[in-house]
Short mmCIF file of C-alpha atoms in Angstrom, two decimals:
data_model
loop_
_atom_site.label_atom_id
_atom_site.label_comp_id
_atom_site.label_asym_id
_atom_site.label_seq_id
_atom_site.Cartn_x
_atom_site.Cartn_y
_atom_site.Cartn_z
CA MET A 1 163.99 105.94 -8.50
CA THR A 2 163.59 108.02 -5.34
CA SER A 3 163.96 106.40 -1.98
CA SER A 4 160.27 106.68 -1.21
CA GLU A 5 159.44 104.86 -4.45
CA ARG A 6 161.98 102.25 -3.46
CA ALA A 7 160.26 101.89 -0.07
CA VAL A 8 156.98 101.10 -1.78
CA ALA A 9 158.70 98.71 -4.19
CA THR A 10 160.29 96.81 -1.29
CA THR A 11 156.94 96.59 0.40
CA GLU A 12 155.29 95.16 -2.66
CA ASN A 13 158.05 92.74 -3.54
CA GLY A 14 158.47 91.58 0.02
CA MET A 15 154.76 91.19 0.64
CA SER A 16 154.89 87.43 0.83
CA ARG A 17 157.66 87.49 3.40
CA ALA A 18 156.38 90.49 5.34
CA ILE A 19 155.16 89.65 8.83
CA LEU A 20 154.07 93.17 9.76
CA GLU A 21 152.18 95.18 7.17
CA ILE A 22 151.00 98.70 7.84
CA SER A 23 149.00 100.46 5.18
CA GLY A 24 147.38 103.88 4.87
CA LEU A 25 147.70 104.69 8.56
CA HIS A 26 146.29 108.01 9.75
CA HIS A 27 146.33 109.31 13.27
CA ARG A 28 145.75 112.68 14.87
CA PHE A 29 146.01 113.93 18.41
CA VAL A 30 143.32 116.18 19.80
CA HIS A 31 144.54 118.34 22.60
CA ASN A 32 142.51 121.21 24.08
CA GLY A 33 140.44 121.40 20.91
CA ASP A 34 143.64 121.54 18.86
CA SER A 35 143.93 118.74 16.37
CA ARG A 36 147.38 117.78 15.16
CA LEU A 37 148.10 115.27 12.43
CA VAL A 38 150.81 112.81 13.48
CA LEU A 39 150.58 110.05 10.93
CA HIS A 40 149.35 110.63 7.39
CA ASP A 41 148.90 107.77 4.97
CA LEU A 42 151.82 105.89 6.45
CA SER A 43 152.72 102.49 5.04
CA LEU A 44 155.55 100.16 5.85
CA ALA A 45 156.36 96.48 5.99
CA VAL A 46 158.71 94.47 8.15
CA ARG A 47 159.95 91.11 6.98
CA ARG A 48 160.24 88.06 9.19
CA GLY A 49 163.51 88.08 11.10
CA GLU A 50 164.27 91.65 10.14
CA LEU A 51 165.45 94.33 12.55
CA VAL A 52 163.99 97.64 11.42
CA CYS A 53 164.90 100.91 13.10
CA LEU A 54 162.51 103.81 12.93
CA ILE A 55 164.20 107.16 13.46
CA GLY A 56 162.91 110.69 13.52
CA ARG A 57 162.95 113.88 15.54
CA SER A 58 161.11 113.83 18.83
CA GLY A 59 157.40 114.38 18.40
CA CYS A 60 157.37 112.94 14.90
CA GLY A 61 155.01 110.12 15.84
CA LYS A 62 157.44 107.21 16.16
CA SER A 63 156.09 106.20 19.54
CA THR A 64 152.52 106.69 18.34
CA LEU A 65 153.14 104.30 15.49
CA LEU A 66 154.60 101.74 17.88
CA LYS A 67 151.61 102.08 20.22
CA ILE A 68 149.25 101.46 17.33
CA VAL A 69 151.14 98.31 16.36
CA ALA A 70 151.11 97.22 20.01
CA GLY A 71 147.34 97.72 20.08
CA PHE A 72 147.41 100.39 22.79
CA LEU A 73 146.05 102.97 20.36
CA THR A 74 143.44 102.64 17.62
CA PRO A 75 144.34 104.52 14.44
CA ALA A 76 141.91 107.01 12.89
CA ALA A 77 142.22 105.19 9.58
CA GLY A 78 144.30 102.49 7.94
CA GLU A 79 145.25 99.09 9.22
CA CYS A 80 148.06 97.05 10.69
CA ARG A 81 148.32 93.37 10.03
CA LEU A 82 150.56 90.91 11.79
CA ASP A 83 151.00 87.69 9.87
CA GLY A 84 147.83 88.58 8.01
CA HIS A 85 145.72 89.17 11.14
CA LEU A 86 144.28 92.61 11.74
CA ILE A 87 145.64 94.21 14.92
CA SER A 88 142.89 95.57 17.15
CA ARG A 89 144.12 95.16 20.73
CA PRO A 90 147.25 94.30 22.70
CA GLY A 91 148.43 90.73 22.62
CA PRO A 92 151.43 88.57 23.47
CA ASP A 93 152.32 88.18 19.79
CA ARG A 94 153.50 91.82 19.89
CA CYS A 95 155.50 92.59 23.04
CA VAL A 96 156.86 96.00 23.92
CA VAL A 97 160.02 97.05 25.72
CA PHE A 98 159.24 100.55 26.97
CA GLN A 99 161.70 103.36 27.51
CA GLU A 100 160.48 103.98 31.04
CA ASP A 101 160.60 101.44 33.81
CA ALA A 102 157.52 99.27 33.32
CA LEU A 103 158.45 96.38 35.61
CA PHE A 104 156.04 95.47 38.39
CA PRO A 105 157.63 96.85 41.57
CA TRP A 106 155.87 94.33 43.82
CA LEU A 107 157.39 91.36 41.98
CA THR A 108 160.94 90.08 42.14
CA VAL A 109 163.08 89.88 39.02
CA ARG A 110 162.20 86.19 38.71
CA GLU A 111 158.47 86.84 39.12
CA ASN A 112 158.58 89.71 36.63
CA ILE A 113 160.18 87.49 34.02
CA GLY A 114 157.70 84.69 34.68
CA PHE A 115 154.68 87.03 34.72
CA GLY A 116 153.74 86.39 31.09
CA LEU A 117 153.75 82.64 31.63
CA THR A 118 151.25 82.63 34.51
CA GLY A 119 148.37 81.96 32.13
CA ARG A 120 149.95 78.75 30.92
CA GLN A 121 149.07 75.57 32.72
CA TRP A 122 152.69 74.50 32.93
CA PRO A 123 153.98 72.36 35.78
CA ARG A 124 155.92 74.35 38.35
CA VAL A 125 159.25 72.72 37.52
CA LYS A 126 159.01 73.51 33.83
CA LEU A 127 158.01 77.10 34.57
CA ASP A 128 160.90 77.62 36.98
CA ARG A 129 163.38 76.13 34.56
CA GLU A 130 162.19 78.40 31.75
CA VAL A 131 162.43 81.52 33.94
CA GLU A 132 165.88 80.46 35.10
CA ARG A 133 167.00 80.06 31.49
CA PHE A 134 165.97 83.61 30.58
CA LEU A 135 167.41 84.97 33.79
CA ASP A 136 170.76 83.54 32.72
CA LEU A 137 170.32 84.66 29.10
CA VAL A 138 170.18 88.31 30.14
CA GLY A 139 173.01 87.82 32.62
CA LEU A 140 171.01 88.33 35.82
CA GLY A 141 171.44 84.84 37.26
CA GLU A 142 172.26 86.12 40.74
CA TYR A 143 169.53 88.75 40.87
CA GLY A 144 166.47 86.52 40.66
CA GLU A 145 165.22 87.43 44.13
CA HIS A 146 165.92 91.15 43.85
CA LEU A 147 163.15 93.72 43.61
CA PRO A 148 163.27 96.06 40.60
CA ARG A 149 163.90 99.14 42.75
CA THR A 150 167.28 97.71 43.79
CA LEU A 151 168.46 97.38 40.17
CA SER A 152 170.23 99.87 37.91
CA GLY A 153 168.53 101.21 34.78
CA GLY A 154 170.45 98.80 32.55
CA MET A 155 169.57 95.79 34.68
CA LYS A 156 165.89 96.80 34.69
CA GLN A 157 165.89 96.84 30.89
CA ARG A 158 167.48 93.38 30.89
CA VAL A 159 164.55 92.15 32.96
CA ALA A 160 162.13 93.95 30.64
CA LEU A 161 163.76 92.22 27.66
CA ALA A 162 163.67 88.79 29.31
CA ARG A 163 160.01 89.04 30.30
CA VAL A 164 158.96 89.68 26.70
CA LEU A 165 161.38 87.26 25.00
CA ILE A 166 160.07 84.45 27.20
CA ARG A 167 156.66 84.93 25.52
CA GLU A 168 158.28 84.40 22.11
CA PRO A 169 156.41 87.24 20.41
CA GLN A 170 156.10 87.30 16.62
CA ILE A 171 157.46 90.81 16.68
CA LEU A 172 159.28 92.73 19.37
CA LEU A 173 158.44 96.43 19.62
CA MET A 174 161.09 98.56 21.28
CA ASP A 175 160.36 102.17 22.13
CA GLU A 176 163.72 103.88 22.74
CA PRO A 177 164.46 101.15 25.28
CA PHE A 178 168.01 102.27 25.97
CA GLY A 179 167.36 106.01 25.74
CA ALA A 180 167.60 106.57 29.48
CA LEU A 181 170.83 104.62 29.95
CA ASP A 182 174.38 105.97 30.10
CA ALA A 183 176.62 105.43 27.06
CA GLN A 184 178.40 102.41 28.53
CA ALA A 185 175.21 100.60 29.53
CA ARG A 186 173.60 101.48 26.22
CA GLU A 187 176.37 99.78 24.22
CA GLU A 188 176.24 96.73 26.46
CA MET A 189 172.51 96.47 25.97
CA GLN A 190 172.82 96.84 22.20
CA GLU A 191 175.30 93.97 22.14
CA LEU A 192 173.13 91.85 24.42
CA LEU A 193 170.08 92.51 22.27
CA LEU A 194 171.90 91.52 19.09
CA ARG A 195 173.32 88.41 20.71
CA LEU A 196 169.88 87.33 21.91
CA VAL A 197 167.79 88.12 18.88
CA ARG A 198 170.00 87.27 15.92
CA GLN A 199 170.15 83.58 16.73
CA ARG A 200 166.38 83.29 17.21
CA GLN A 201 165.56 85.26 14.05
CA GLN A 202 163.45 87.64 16.15
CA THR A 203 161.62 90.29 14.14
CA ILE A 204 162.03 93.74 15.71
CA LEU A 205 160.63 97.20 15.14
CA PHE A 206 162.92 99.49 17.07
CA VAL A 207 162.25 103.17 17.65
CA THR A 208 165.20 105.42 18.44
CA HIS A 209 166.46 108.92 17.91
CA ASP A 210 170.07 107.79 18.36
CA VAL A 211 171.66 107.57 14.90
CA GLN A 212 174.62 105.46 16.08
CA GLU A 213 172.30 103.00 17.75
CA ALA A 214 170.30 102.60 14.55
CA VAL A 215 173.43 101.88 12.50
CA VAL A 216 174.78 99.41 15.06
CA ILE A 217 171.70 97.24 15.25
CA ALA A 218 169.47 97.74 12.21
CA ASP A 219 169.13 95.77 9.01
CA ARG A 220 167.12 98.64 7.63
CA VAL A 221 166.53 102.19 8.86
CA LEU A 222 163.38 104.20 8.13
CA LEU A 223 162.93 107.92 8.61
CA LEU A 224 159.57 109.07 9.88
CA ASP A 225 159.09 112.66 8.77
CA PRO A 226 157.12 114.87 11.16
CA GLY A 227 156.08 117.23 8.37
CA SER A 228 154.34 114.69 6.17
CA GLY A 229 153.61 112.12 8.84
CA ALA A 230 154.91 109.29 6.67
CA ILE A 231 158.08 107.32 5.99
CA ARG A 232 160.26 109.59 3.87
CA GLU A 233 163.60 107.82 3.63
CA GLU A 234 164.83 104.26 3.78
CA MET A 235 168.34 102.84 4.08
CA GLN A 236 169.56 99.28 4.02
CA VAL A 237 172.52 99.00 6.41
CA GLY A 238 174.69 96.65 4.43
CA LEU A 239 177.52 96.41 6.94
CA ASP A 240 178.89 93.09 8.18
CA ARG A 241 178.20 92.06 11.76
CA PRO A 242 179.55 92.58 14.33
CA ARG A 243 179.76 96.18 13.26
CA ASP A 244 182.80 98.26 13.95
CA ARG A 245 181.88 101.68 15.28
CA ASN A 246 185.21 103.08 14.04
CA ASP A 247 184.81 101.85 10.49
CA VAL A 248 184.65 104.46 7.74
CA ARG A 249 181.52 102.95 6.22
CA PHE A 250 179.89 102.97 9.65
CA HIS A 251 180.55 106.70 9.86
CA ALA A 252 179.22 107.18 6.36
CA CYS A 253 175.94 105.53 7.35
CA CYS A 254 175.71 107.70 10.47
CA ALA A 255 176.44 110.81 8.41
CA ARG A 256 173.64 109.95 6.04
CA LEU A 257 171.13 109.49 8.83
CA HIS A 258 172.25 112.77 10.40
CA GLN A 259 171.68 114.39 7.04
CA TRP A 260 168.12 113.00 6.97
CA LEU A 261 167.35 114.38 10.38
CA ARG A 262 168.69 117.83 9.50
CA VAL A 263 166.55 118.34 6.41
CA MET B 1 174.53 105.05 72.71
CA GLY B 2 173.55 102.88 69.74
CA GLY B 3 171.22 104.11 67.00
CA ARG B 4 168.45 101.80 68.17
CA ALA B 5 168.57 102.95 71.78
CA LYS B 6 168.70 106.54 70.65
CA ASN B 7 165.61 106.09 68.45
CA LEU B 8 163.77 104.45 71.33
CA ALA B 9 164.73 107.31 73.66
CA VAL B 10 163.48 109.89 71.18
CA SER B 11 160.18 108.10 70.66
CA LEU B 12 159.62 107.84 74.42
CA LEU B 13 160.46 111.48 75.05
CA LEU B 14 156.99 112.89 74.48
CA PRO B 15 155.03 110.24 76.45
CA LEU B 16 157.41 110.61 79.41
CA ALA B 17 157.19 114.40 79.33
CA THR B 18 153.39 114.15 79.34
CA LEU B 19 153.53 111.80 82.32
CA LEU B 20 155.84 114.21 84.16
CA LEU B 21 153.55 117.16 83.47
CA TRP B 22 150.61 115.11 84.74
CA PHE B 23 152.52 114.35 87.97
CA VAL B 24 153.36 117.98 88.52
CA LEU B 25 149.84 119.19 87.82
CA SER B 26 148.03 116.66 90.02
CA ALA B 27 150.55 116.09 92.84
CA GLY B 28 151.34 119.79 93.12
CA GLY B 29 147.69 120.46 93.79
CA LEU B 30 147.45 122.81 90.82
CA VAL B 31 144.45 120.90 89.54
CA PRO B 32 141.95 119.33 91.95
CA GLY B 33 141.81 115.53 92.04
CA TYR B 34 138.22 115.23 90.83
CA LEU B 35 139.26 116.96 87.60
CA LEU B 36 142.61 115.24 87.16
CA PRO B 37 143.43 112.33 89.47
CA SER B 38 147.10 111.60 90.09
CA PRO B 39 148.90 108.99 87.95
CA GLY B 40 149.17 106.74 90.98
CA LYS B 41 145.44 106.77 91.54
CA VAL B 42 144.77 106.05 87.89
CA LEU B 43 147.28 103.22 87.98
CA VAL B 44 145.52 101.61 90.93
CA ALA B 45 142.13 102.06 89.27
CA GLY B 46 143.47 100.58 86.06
CA GLN B 47 145.07 97.65 87.84
CA GLN B 48 141.79 96.90 89.56
CA TYR B 49 139.80 97.34 86.36
CA ILE B 50 142.00 94.95 84.47
CA PHE B 51 143.11 92.37 87.02
CA GLY B 52 140.72 92.79 89.96
CA ALA B 53 138.18 90.16 90.97
CA THR B 54 134.55 90.99 90.24
CA GLY B 55 132.91 92.69 93.19
CA GLU B 56 136.12 94.24 94.59
CA GLY B 57 135.06 97.63 93.26
CA PRO B 58 132.45 99.09 90.91
CA TYR B 59 134.57 98.38 87.85
CA ALA B 60 136.87 95.64 89.09
CA GLY B 61 137.62 92.88 86.63
CA ARG B 62 135.37 94.20 83.90
CA PHE B 63 138.14 94.81 81.39
CA ALA B 64 138.13 91.43 79.62
CA GLY B 65 134.41 91.57 78.96
CA ASP B 66 134.47 95.20 77.86
CA LEU B 67 137.43 94.58 75.58
CA ALA B 68 135.77 91.58 73.94
CA ALA B 69 132.54 93.54 73.36
CA SER B 70 134.33 96.59 71.95
CA LEU B 71 136.70 94.58 69.78
CA ALA B 72 133.82 92.61 68.29
CA ARG B 73 131.99 95.84 67.41
CA VAL B 74 135.06 97.51 65.93
CA LEU B 75 136.01 94.47 63.87
CA LEU B 76 132.48 93.95 62.62
CA GLY B 77 132.01 97.59 61.61
CA PHE B 78 135.51 97.88 60.18
CA SER B 79 135.19 94.67 58.16
CA LEU B 80 131.88 95.82 56.77
CA ALA B 81 133.45 99.11 55.71
CA ALA B 82 136.44 97.33 54.14
CA VAL B 83 134.34 94.75 52.29
CA LEU B 84 132.22 97.54 50.78
CA GLY B 85 134.82 100.29 50.51
CA ILE B 86 137.69 98.51 48.76
CA PRO B 87 135.80 96.96 45.81
CA LEU B 88 133.62 100.04 45.33
CA GLY B 89 136.63 102.36 45.54
CA LEU B 90 138.64 100.29 43.06
CA CYS B 91 135.66 100.15 40.67
CA ALA B 92 135.06 103.89 40.87
CA GLY B 93 138.78 104.51 40.39
CA ARG B 94 138.97 102.49 37.20
CA LEU B 95 135.53 102.87 35.63
CA ALA B 96 134.49 106.45 34.88
CA LEU B 97 130.85 105.36 34.65
CA VAL B 98 130.84 103.92 38.17
CA ASN B 99 132.62 107.00 39.47
CA ARG B 100 130.00 109.31 37.93
CA LEU B 101 127.24 107.07 39.23
CA VAL B 102 128.32 107.17 42.86
CA ALA B 103 130.22 110.47 43.05
CA HIS B 104 127.32 112.57 44.31
CA ALA B 105 125.89 109.91 46.58
CA VAL B 106 129.19 109.13 48.27
CA GLY B 107 130.32 112.74 48.32
CA GLY B 108 127.05 113.86 49.84
CA LEU B 109 127.05 111.17 52.49
CA ARG B 110 130.63 111.98 53.36
CA ALA B 111 129.74 115.62 53.93
CA VAL B 112 127.46 114.48 56.77
CA PRO B 113 129.41 114.30 60.03
CA GLY B 114 129.34 110.73 61.35
CA ILE B 115 127.72 111.84 64.59
CA CYS B 116 124.58 112.91 62.69
CA TRP B 117 123.80 109.26 62.06
CA LEU B 118 123.49 108.56 65.77
CA PRO B 119 119.84 109.61 66.22
CA LEU B 120 118.79 107.82 63.04
CA ALA B 121 120.75 104.70 63.97
CA MET B 122 119.08 104.66 67.39
CA ILE B 123 115.65 104.82 65.76
CA TRP B 124 116.53 102.15 63.23
CA PHE B 125 118.51 99.75 65.37
CA GLY B 126 117.70 100.71 68.95
CA ILE B 127 120.39 100.81 71.61
CA GLY B 128 122.93 98.07 71.24
CA VAL B 129 125.47 96.34 69.08
CA ARG B 130 123.85 97.12 65.75
CA THR B 131 123.83 100.88 66.27
CA THR B 132 127.52 100.87 67.17
CA VAL B 133 128.46 98.61 64.27
CA PHE B 134 126.47 100.82 61.90
CA LEU B 135 128.20 103.99 63.12
CA VAL B 136 131.66 102.40 62.91
CA ALA B 137 131.02 101.07 59.41
CA MET B 138 129.59 104.40 58.23
CA ALA B 139 132.61 106.33 59.48
CA ALA B 140 135.32 103.87 58.44
CA PHE B 141 133.88 103.43 54.94
CA PHE B 142 134.90 106.84 53.57
CA PRO B 143 138.68 106.82 54.12
CA ILE B 144 138.82 103.20 52.93
CA TYR B 145 136.74 103.96 49.83
CA GLN B 146 138.53 107.21 49.01
CA ASN B 147 142.02 105.75 49.30
CA ALA B 148 141.14 102.64 47.28
CA LEU B 149 139.74 104.99 44.61
CA THR B 150 142.85 107.17 44.58
CA GLY B 151 145.06 104.08 44.53
CA ALA B 152 143.20 102.67 41.54
CA GLN B 153 143.41 105.99 39.69
CA LEU B 154 147.13 106.29 40.31
CA VAL B 155 148.08 102.89 38.89
CA ALA B 156 150.52 103.64 36.08
CA PRO B 157 148.77 102.96 32.73
CA ILE B 158 152.00 101.38 31.54
CA TRP B 159 151.46 98.47 33.98
CA PHE B 160 148.10 97.68 32.44
CA GLN B 161 149.66 97.94 28.98
CA ALA B 162 152.46 95.62 30.05
CA GLY B 163 149.91 93.17 31.46
CA ALA B 164 147.80 93.26 28.29
CA MET B 165 150.77 92.65 26.01
CA LEU B 166 151.91 89.76 28.22
CA GLY B 167 148.52 88.13 27.71
CA ILE B 168 146.89 88.87 31.07
CA SER B 169 143.10 89.16 30.71
CA ARG B 170 141.25 92.10 32.25
CA LEU B 171 139.78 89.91 34.96
CA LYS B 172 143.14 88.42 35.90
CA GLY B 173 144.64 91.89 35.72
CA ILE B 174 142.48 92.95 38.67
CA PHE B 175 144.34 90.58 40.95
CA ALA B 176 147.69 90.53 39.17
CA ILE B 177 148.05 94.29 38.61
CA LEU B 178 145.30 96.54 39.98
CA LEU B 179 145.21 95.18 43.52
CA PRO B 180 148.97 94.98 44.14
CA ALA B 181 149.59 98.34 42.47
CA ALA B 182 146.92 100.05 44.57
CA MET B 183 148.00 98.23 47.73
CA PRO B 184 149.95 101.09 49.37
CA ASN B 185 146.88 103.36 49.12
CA ILE B 186 144.52 100.61 50.22
CA ILE B 187 146.65 100.10 53.32
CA THR B 188 146.61 103.82 54.10
CA GLY B 189 142.81 103.79 53.82
CA LEU B 190 142.47 100.74 56.05
CA ARG B 191 144.72 102.26 58.72
CA LEU B 192 142.78 105.52 58.70
CA GLY B 193 139.55 103.54 58.77
CA MET B 194 140.75 101.50 61.74
CA GLY B 195 141.60 104.67 63.66
CA ILE B 196 138.20 106.19 62.96
CA SER B 197 136.53 102.91 63.92
CA TRP B 198 137.72 103.32 67.51
CA ALA B 199 136.49 106.90 67.63
CA TYR B 200 133.00 105.93 66.50
CA LEU B 201 132.98 102.86 68.68
CA VAL B 202 133.15 105.09 71.73
CA LEU B 203 130.43 107.31 70.28
CA GLY B 204 128.21 104.30 69.69
CA GLU B 205 128.83 102.93 73.17
CA LEU B 206 128.06 106.25 74.83
CA THR B 207 124.40 105.68 74.05
CA GLY B 208 123.80 103.38 76.97
CA VAL B 209 124.98 99.90 76.06
CA PRO B 210 125.93 97.96 79.21
CA ASP B 211 129.42 96.85 78.18
CA GLY B 212 132.38 98.09 76.18
CA LEU B 213 135.22 100.52 76.78
CA GLY B 214 133.14 103.50 75.66
CA ALA B 215 130.30 102.44 77.97
CA VAL B 216 132.70 102.30 80.92
CA ILE B 217 133.92 105.82 80.24
CA MET B 218 130.38 107.19 80.07
CA ASP B 219 129.29 105.23 83.12
CA ALA B 220 132.27 106.50 85.10
CA ARG B 221 131.40 110.07 84.23
CA MET B 222 127.98 109.73 85.80
CA LEU B 223 129.52 108.29 88.95
CA GLY B 224 132.21 110.99 88.99
CA GLN B 225 135.01 108.42 88.67
CA THR B 226 137.48 110.51 86.70
CA ASP B 227 140.24 107.93 87.28
CA ILE B 228 138.26 105.26 85.42
CA ILE B 229 137.61 107.69 82.56
CA LEU B 230 141.35 108.18 82.24
CA VAL B 231 141.96 104.42 82.46
CA GLY B 232 139.50 103.95 79.60
CA ILE B 233 141.13 106.63 77.49
CA ILE B 234 144.63 105.24 78.01
CA LEU B 235 143.48 101.70 77.27
CA ILE B 236 141.78 102.79 74.05
CA ALA B 237 144.97 104.61 73.01
CA ILE B 238 147.05 101.48 73.64
CA ILE B 239 144.60 99.06 72.03
CA GLY B 240 144.10 101.38 69.05
CA ARG B 241 147.84 101.46 68.52
CA ILE B 242 148.11 97.68 68.83
CA CYS B 243 145.24 97.23 66.35
CA ASP B 244 147.05 99.45 63.84
CA ARG B 245 150.26 97.43 64.17
CA LEU B 246 148.35 94.14 63.93
CA LEU B 247 146.50 95.37 60.84
CA VAL B 248 149.71 96.34 59.07
CA GLY B 249 151.36 93.08 60.19
CA ALA B 250 148.46 90.99 58.94
CA LEU B 251 148.43 92.75 55.57
CA ARG B 252 152.17 92.27 55.19
CA LEU B 253 151.78 88.63 56.09
CA CYS B 254 148.99 88.05 53.58
CA PHE B 255 150.12 90.13 50.60
CA LYS B 256 153.60 90.27 49.16
CA SER B 257 152.63 93.51 47.46
CA ALA B 258 152.16 94.96 50.96
CA ARG B 259 155.39 93.41 52.21
CA ARG B 260 157.46 94.75 49.34
CA GLN B 261 155.99 98.21 48.88
CA LEU B 262 155.68 99.38 52.47
#
């Protein structure tokens, strides 16, 4: 059984438990009359509570796929379903943490985190308490009144994480969220993310090109192949958590992913 | 010398140098008094214009009335321009259809120098408040509109995406995202518009209205009172500057997006 056959088998077997189902997705970019195929008959499924990493060389369409799931882009063909519902536009059941700074610069950290709750007719006290809770969860208790421009890159991504977690999305979409951070901050954020999401069984589709990052956080890693525009490889990361970056098996997983990317 | 005092000294350098040059030119007799009266003479004229009792001189004590008339015209014309320019600019900046619809009309009108409207305005509205308000609104509209449009176009798409995924409807997004994000540009447009408002106010008042700072300047010219002309010019400079500061202050007071992004 090849790994791509296995990918399909997992999808079919796990159908009942899958929260995100993508099938037969096609997408092409038209640029100056040039049409380039990015996604070609791509299918994948993410189970409830699962943390799936999508890796691939830059330009392979990982971000495009994420944007389609988020509802920012409409695919040329195929469909995405979340919990059985067809995805057609953005919604708070699918929140994104972007790579670039997407906080509102005219709002304080506290207001940014509470932004997604403004539509709810909650009493002020309840709203404040909820925002305070998430402020503490991401370790920014003292920075509530700060403006985003005064924060470091890592702190900004903490705010970005808090403002989407507070909406309790069905699936969290992360588009190389720690790609712009230095190594130290990146590891801290990976740990924070795992600490926050494991206990709440948060489903995550995480795009990265960092092999180590994928092995540290993922339950399952998928390779998106730029040539065929589909998922070509799949690996279950069977390592115990918390994962030891110096472990031999950890290195073996990384080596395998590196191998994928080289082919 | 502290940094503050130093900054103040630097900012006062140019005004003081101008004053000194003026002294030298007029007191030294290089320029005759009917062309450029001495600072002292202008000061006396200004003092009388502002604080004098009515009847003391041809212009004594008229300032308060002129200021009130001019301010009312500027504010009316400016508000009209802002009320039309900001929403239309934001719409054209976000909706390609609206932009295409108004691009030629607005672009064509803008190519017409504001002064060209004067004859038409006089035919339409006669001599008086309405002509001035029309001219001010016409002139102030374009910078306000253009900057609101640019501001709306420059809003990072990622902010709208973030808003949409956080469950903010398009309508709410106008106030929660579009307006605050475009605020720095809107403010620039309003400040430019306010400056132009004063320019066109004077133009409108030159047409023979009885009161207003522009009317005083024109009146003084016919009577050969160069000192009063200079008083008027200086007062308009000072009031224009104060209006700009007040405008920025008011915006900062009303909008936290102005407070935090300026």
